[in-house]
Coordinates of C-alpha atoms in Angstrom, one line a residue:
X1 CA -21.7 137.6 238.0
X2 CA -20.9 134.0 238.7
X3 CA -18.9 132.1 241.3
X4 CA -17.6 128.9 239.8
X5 CA -17.0 125.9 242.5
X6 CA -14.3 123.4 241.8
X7 CA -14.4 120.4 244.0
X8 CA -10.6 118.8 243.7
X9 CA -9.1 115.7 245.1
X10 CA -5.6 114.4 244.0
X11 CA -6.6 116.7 240.9
X12 CA -2.9 118.2 240.1
X13 CA -2.9 117.0 236.5
X14 CA -6.2 118.4 235.3
X15 CA -7.3 121.1 237.7
X16 CA -5.3 123.8 235.9
X17 CA -7.6 123.8 232.9
X18 CA -10.5 123.6 235.0
X19 CA -9.0 126.8 236.9
X20 CA -7.5 128.7 233.8
X21 CA -10.5 128.4 231.6
X22 CA -13.5 129.4 234.2
X23 CA -11.2 132.4 235.1
X24 CA -11.0 133.1 231.4
X25 CA -14.5 134.1 231.4
X26 CA -15.3 137.8 231.9
X27 CA -18.8 137.0 233.8
X28 CA -17.0 134.9 236.5
X29 CA -16.5 136.8 239.6
X30 CA -14.4 134.1 241.5
X31 CA -13.4 130.7 241.4
X32 CA -13.6 128.8 244.3
X33 CA -11.5 125.4 244.4
X34 CA -12.1 123.0 247.8
X35 CA -9.0 120.7 248.0
X36 CA -10.7 117.4 249.7
X37 CA -7.1 116.7 251.6
X38 CA -5.4 115.7 248.4
X39 CA -2.2 113.7 248.8
X40 CA -0.7 115.5 245.4
X41 CA -0.2 119.3 244.3
X42 CA -3.6 119.9 243.4
X43 CA -3.7 123.3 245.9
X44 CA -0.3 124.6 244.1
X45 CA -1.4 123.8 240.2
X46 CA -4.4 125.8 241.1
X47 CA -2.5 128.6 242.0
X48 CA -0.3 128.0 239.1
X49 CA -2.9 128.0 236.8
X50 CA -4.4 131.4 238.0
X51 CA -1.6 133.4 236.9
X52 CA -2.1 135.6 240.0
X53 CA -5.6 136.5 239.7
X54 CA -7.3 137.2 242.8
X55 CA -10.4 136.0 241.7
X56 CA -9.0 132.3 242.9
X57 CA -9.6 131.2 246.4
X58 CA -8.3 127.9 247.3
X59 CA -9.8 126.4 250.7
X60 CA -8.1 122.9 252.2
X61 CA -9.9 120.3 254.1
X62 CA -7.9 118.5 256.8
X63 CA -9.3 115.3 256.3
X64 CA -11.3 113.9 253.2
X65 CA -15.1 114.6 253.4
X66 CA -16.2 113.6 250.1
X67 CA -17.5 116.0 246.9
X68 CA -21.0 116.5 248.2
X69 CA -19.1 118.6 251.4
X70 CA -16.5 120.1 249.6
X71 CA -19.4 121.8 247.3
X72 CA -21.7 122.6 250.3
X73 CA -18.3 124.4 252.3
X74 CA -18.1 126.5 248.7
X75 CA -21.6 127.6 249.1
X76 CA -21.1 129.2 252.3
X77 CA -17.9 131.3 250.4
X78 CA -19.9 132.3 247.3
X79 CA -21.4 136.0 247.0
X80 CA -22.3 136.1 243.5
X81 CA -25.9 135.9 242.5
X82 CA -25.0 132.9 240.2
X83 CA -23.2 129.8 241.1
X84 CA -21.8 127.1 238.7
X85 CA -20.2 123.7 239.3
X86 CA -17.0 122.4 237.3
X87 CA -15.4 119.4 237.7
X88 CA -11.6 119.5 238.4
X89 CA -11.2 117.0 235.5
X90 CA -13.4 119.1 232.9
X91 CA -12.9 122.6 231.8
X92 CA -15.3 125.6 229.7
X93 CA -14.8 126.5 226.4
X94 CA -14.7 130.5 225.8
X95 CA -18.0 132.5 226.1
X96 CA -19.5 129.5 227.7
X97 CA -21.4 131.9 230.5
X98 CA -22.0 134.9 228.1
X99 CA -23.9 132.4 226.2
X100 CA -25.7 130.8 228.7
X101 CA -26.9 134.0 230.5
X102 CA -28.2 134.9 227.1
X103 CA -30.8 132.2 227.5
X104 CA -34.0 134.3 226.7
X105 CA -36.3 131.9 228.7
X106 CA -36.9 132.5 232.5
X107 CA -35.1 130.0 234.5
X108 CA -33.7 129.1 237.8
X109 CA -31.3 126.6 236.4
X110 CA -29.8 127.2 232.9
X111 CA -27.7 123.9 231.4
X112 CA -25.6 123.7 228.2
X113 CA -24.7 120.5 226.1
X114 CA -21.6 118.3 227.3
X115 CA -19.2 117.3 225.0
X116 CA -17.7 114.0 226.5
X117 CA -14.5 113.1 225.8
X118 CA -12.9 109.4 226.3
X119 CA -9.5 109.5 228.3
X120 CA -8.3 108.1 225.8
X121 CA -8.5 110.5 223.2
X122 CA -8.3 113.6 225.5
X123 CA -5.4 114.8 223.4
X124 CA -6.8 114.7 220.2
X125 CA -8.6 118.2 219.0
X126 CA -12.2 118.6 220.0
X127 CA -14.8 118.6 216.9
X128 CA -15.2 122.3 216.3
X129 CA -17.4 122.0 213.2
X130 CA -19.7 119.9 215.5
X131 CA -19.7 122.2 218.2
X132 CA -20.1 125.2 216.2
X133 CA -22.7 123.6 214.0
X134 CA -25.1 123.0 217.2
X135 CA -28.4 125.1 217.1
X136 CA -29.1 128.0 219.2
X137 CA -32.2 126.3 220.8
X138 CA -33.4 126.0 224.2
X139 CA -36.3 124.7 226.0
X140 CA -37.9 124.0 229.4
X141 CA -37.0 120.4 231.2
X142 CA -39.5 119.3 233.8
X143 CA -38.8 117.1 236.9
X144 CA -40.7 114.0 234.9
X145 CA -38.4 113.6 231.9
X146 CA -35.6 114.8 234.0
X147 CA -36.2 111.5 236.3
X148 CA -37.0 109.5 233.4
X149 CA -33.5 110.7 231.1
X150 CA -31.7 109.4 234.6
X151 CA -32.6 106.1 234.6
X152 CA -29.7 104.0 233.2
X153 CA -30.6 101.4 230.3
X154 CA -28.7 98.7 228.5
X155 CA -27.8 99.3 225.2
X156 CA -28.5 103.2 225.2
X157 CA -25.9 105.8 225.4
X158 CA -25.5 107.2 228.8
X159 CA -27.6 110.2 228.5
X160 CA -28.5 110.8 232.2
X161 CA -29.4 114.5 232.9
X162 CA -27.6 114.5 236.0
X163 CA -24.2 115.3 234.3
X164 CA -25.4 118.4 233.5
X165 CA -23.5 121.6 234.7
X166 CA -26.0 124.2 235.2
X167 CA -25.8 128.1 236.2
X168 CA -28.2 128.4 239.1
X169 CA -29.3 131.1 241.2
X170 CA -27.6 131.2 244.7
X171 CA -30.6 132.5 246.6
X172 CA -32.2 129.1 245.4
X173 CA -30.1 127.6 248.2
X174 CA -32.2 129.3 250.9
X175 CA -35.5 129.4 249.2
X176 CA -35.6 125.6 248.6
X177 CA -33.2 124.5 251.2
X178 CA -30.9 122.8 249.0
X179 CA -27.4 121.4 250.1
X180 CA -25.8 118.8 248.4
X181 CA -26.5 115.3 250.6
X182 CA -23.0 114.4 251.9
X183 CA -24.1 111.0 252.6
X184 CA -24.4 110.4 248.7
X185 CA -21.5 109.8 246.6
X186 CA -23.2 108.7 243.8
X187 CA -25.7 110.9 242.0
X188 CA -25.7 114.1 244.1
X189 CA -25.9 116.1 241.3
X190 CA -29.2 114.4 240.3
X191 CA -30.5 114.6 243.7
X192 CA -30.0 118.5 244.0
X193 CA -31.4 119.1 240.4
X194 CA -34.3 116.8 241.3
X195 CA -35.0 118.4 244.7
X196 CA -35.1 121.9 243.4
X197 CA -37.4 121.7 240.7
X198 CA -39.5 119.5 242.7
X199 CA -39.8 122.3 244.9
X200 CA -40.7 124.8 242.0
X201 CA -37.0 126.0 240.7
X202 CA -37.5 126.4 236.6
X203 CA -35.1 124.3 234.5
X204 CA -33.8 125.1 231.2
X205 CA -31.8 123.5 228.3
X206 CA -29.1 124.9 225.7
X207 CA -28.4 122.9 222.8
X208 CA -25.0 125.0 222.8
X209 CA -22.0 123.1 224.0
X210 CA -19.7 125.1 226.4
X211 CA -18.7 122.2 228.9
X212 CA -16.4 119.6 228.0
X213 CA -16.2 116.2 230.5
X214 CA -13.3 113.6 230.2
X215 CA -15.0 110.4 230.4
X216 CA -13.1 107.8 232.4
X217 CA -13.6 104.0 231.3
X218 CA -15.2 101.4 233.1
X219 CA -19.3 101.3 234.2
X220 CA -20.8 103.4 236.6
X221 CA -21.7 100.4 239.0
X222 CA -18.0 99.2 238.8
X223 CA -16.7 102.3 240.4
X224 CA -18.9 102.6 243.1
X225 CA -19.3 100.6 246.3
X226 CA -22.7 99.0 247.1
X227 CA -22.9 101.4 250.0
X228 CA -22.9 103.9 247.7
X229 CA -25.9 102.6 245.6
X230 CA -28.1 102.0 248.8
X231 CA -27.5 105.8 249.7
X232 CA -28.4 106.4 246.2
X233 CA -31.6 104.5 246.5
X234 CA -32.6 105.9 249.9
X235 CA -32.3 109.5 248.5
X236 CA -34.0 108.5 245.4
X237 CA -37.3 107.0 247.5
X238 CA -37.3 110.3 249.9
X239 CA -37.5 112.4 246.9
X240 CA -40.6 110.6 245.6
X241 CA -42.3 111.7 249.0
X242 CA -41.9 115.7 248.0
X243 CA -45.4 117.5 248.9
X244 CA -45.8 119.0 245.3
X245 CA -44.9 116.3 243.0
X246 CA -47.8 115.0 240.6
X247 CA -48.6 111.1 240.7
X248 CA -46.8 111.0 237.3
X249 CA -44.1 112.3 239.1
X250 CA -44.2 110.2 241.8
X251 CA -44.1 107.3 239.4
X252 CA -41.1 108.5 237.9
X253 CA -38.8 108.5 241.2
X254 CA -40.6 105.1 242.2
X255 CA -39.3 103.8 238.9
X256 CA -35.7 105.5 239.2
X257 CA -35.4 104.1 242.5
X258 CA -36.5 100.6 241.5
X259 CA -33.7 100.7 238.8
X260 CA -31.2 101.4 241.5
X261 CA -32.8 98.6 243.4
X262 CA -31.9 96.2 240.6
X263 CA -28.1 97.2 240.6
X264 CA -28.1 96.4 244.5
X265 CA -29.6 93.5 244.3
X266 CA -27.0 92.4 241.3
X267 CA -24.1 93.9 243.2
X268 CA -24.9 91.8 246.3
X269 CA -25.5 88.8 244.4
X270 CA -21.8 89.0 242.6
X271 CA -20.5 89.7 246.2
X272 CA -22.2 86.7 247.6
X273 CA -20.8 84.7 244.2
X274 CA -17.4 85.5 245.0
X275 CA -17.4 85.1 248.5
X276 CA -19.4 81.9 248.8
X277 CA -19.9 80.5 245.0
X278 CA -22.7 80.1 242.6
X279 CA -25.2 77.9 245.0
X280 CA -24.9 79.5 248.1
X281 CA -25.0 83.3 246.2
X282 CA -28.3 81.8 244.5
X283 CA -30.1 80.3 247.9
X284 CA -31.2 83.6 249.7
X285 CA -33.3 84.9 245.8
X286 CA -34.8 81.2 245.9
X287 CA -38.1 82.6 247.6
X288 CA -38.1 85.8 245.6
X289 CA -38.8 84.6 242.5
X290 CA -38.7 88.4 240.9
X291 CA -35.5 89.6 242.1
X292 CA -34.2 86.2 240.8
X293 CA -35.3 86.9 237.4
X294 CA -33.8 90.1 237.4
X295 CA -30.3 89.6 238.9
X296 CA -30.3 86.8 236.0
X297 CA -31.1 89.2 233.4
X298 CA -28.4 91.3 234.4
X299 CA -25.9 88.3 234.6
X300 CA -26.8 87.4 231.1
X301 CA -26.7 90.7 229.9
X302 CA -22.9 91.3 231.2
X303 CA -21.8 87.9 229.7
X304 CA -23.5 89.2 226.4
X305 CA -21.5 92.8 226.8
X306 CA -18.2 90.9 227.2
X307 CA -18.4 88.9 223.8
X308 CA -19.1 92.2 221.9
X309 CA -16.2 93.7 220.3
X310 CA -14.6 96.7 222.1
X311 CA -15.6 100.1 220.3
X312 CA -13.3 102.7 219.3
X313 CA -13.2 105.5 222.2
X314 CA -14.7 108.6 220.4
X315 CA -16.4 111.9 221.7
X316 CA -20.2 112.2 222.1
X317 CA -22.6 114.9 223.0
X318 CA -25.4 114.4 225.7
X319 CA -27.7 116.4 223.9
X320 CA -28.6 115.2 220.7
X321 CA -31.3 117.2 218.0
X322 CA -33.7 114.9 218.7
X323 CA -33.9 116.2 222.3
X324 CA -35.1 119.8 221.0
X325 CA -37.4 118.4 217.7

């Protein structure tokens, strides 16, 4: 059986579907909602969606502590042998957990495809023919590939595997000393999954889709502070020091940290430019030509993106056929 964990903050408008769709799965032992000190009706909306189902448990924080703390608290309440995360904006499709648990390969984490639906078209019907046409394929996922697929690259669709919402064995939390990093509010899923794999956990991917995520407008870097990026960079750097890593895995984690570092320097440049003007923003970088080249490259690409026509919002899958070829 599975305990579903839903961290929530001011999610009164969406949490009902997350709760109801999770309770509709016969493999679910309980749904644990942790209300992170919301100022709206999040808790009441969760209760209303349960229709009195005793499997729902709602915990409320007295102060806002962030999604990582909410998930960690839920870990202390979970009792089922398996655990899965659902975001309060999202929902799961019928028979999702039945399909995942039927995966033939041995696993500690098993994750299926995600259908991303732009907020602008969230009221439109889901592409059922596409969902039903996905092949019943699965394969193992290694740490090196996982990290590589979490390096953001301009001009490529956001295919970061840190978005995955796996089912995993609760015993792993103690076995591999796993908790969400509460000082990290960006990439906390990536850090948990990568740490687990670095310590020997087996991760399996399924091409079938059972999870729907609402995709908000705006870039990731624009939604998170420089402080968030620095915390993510520090956590990624620490991961590279795990003792059981191969040289290839260490190198990929260093490349991941370097990609975050470029984003940090870009953000710092933009903040200085806004506060002090262009010339004074460039001055600290004159002695660091490598950084200067990368930051100016990011600025130029920002300008180029601004001239491109805005694409019509449309749904997309996280995993494609090529991921299973």
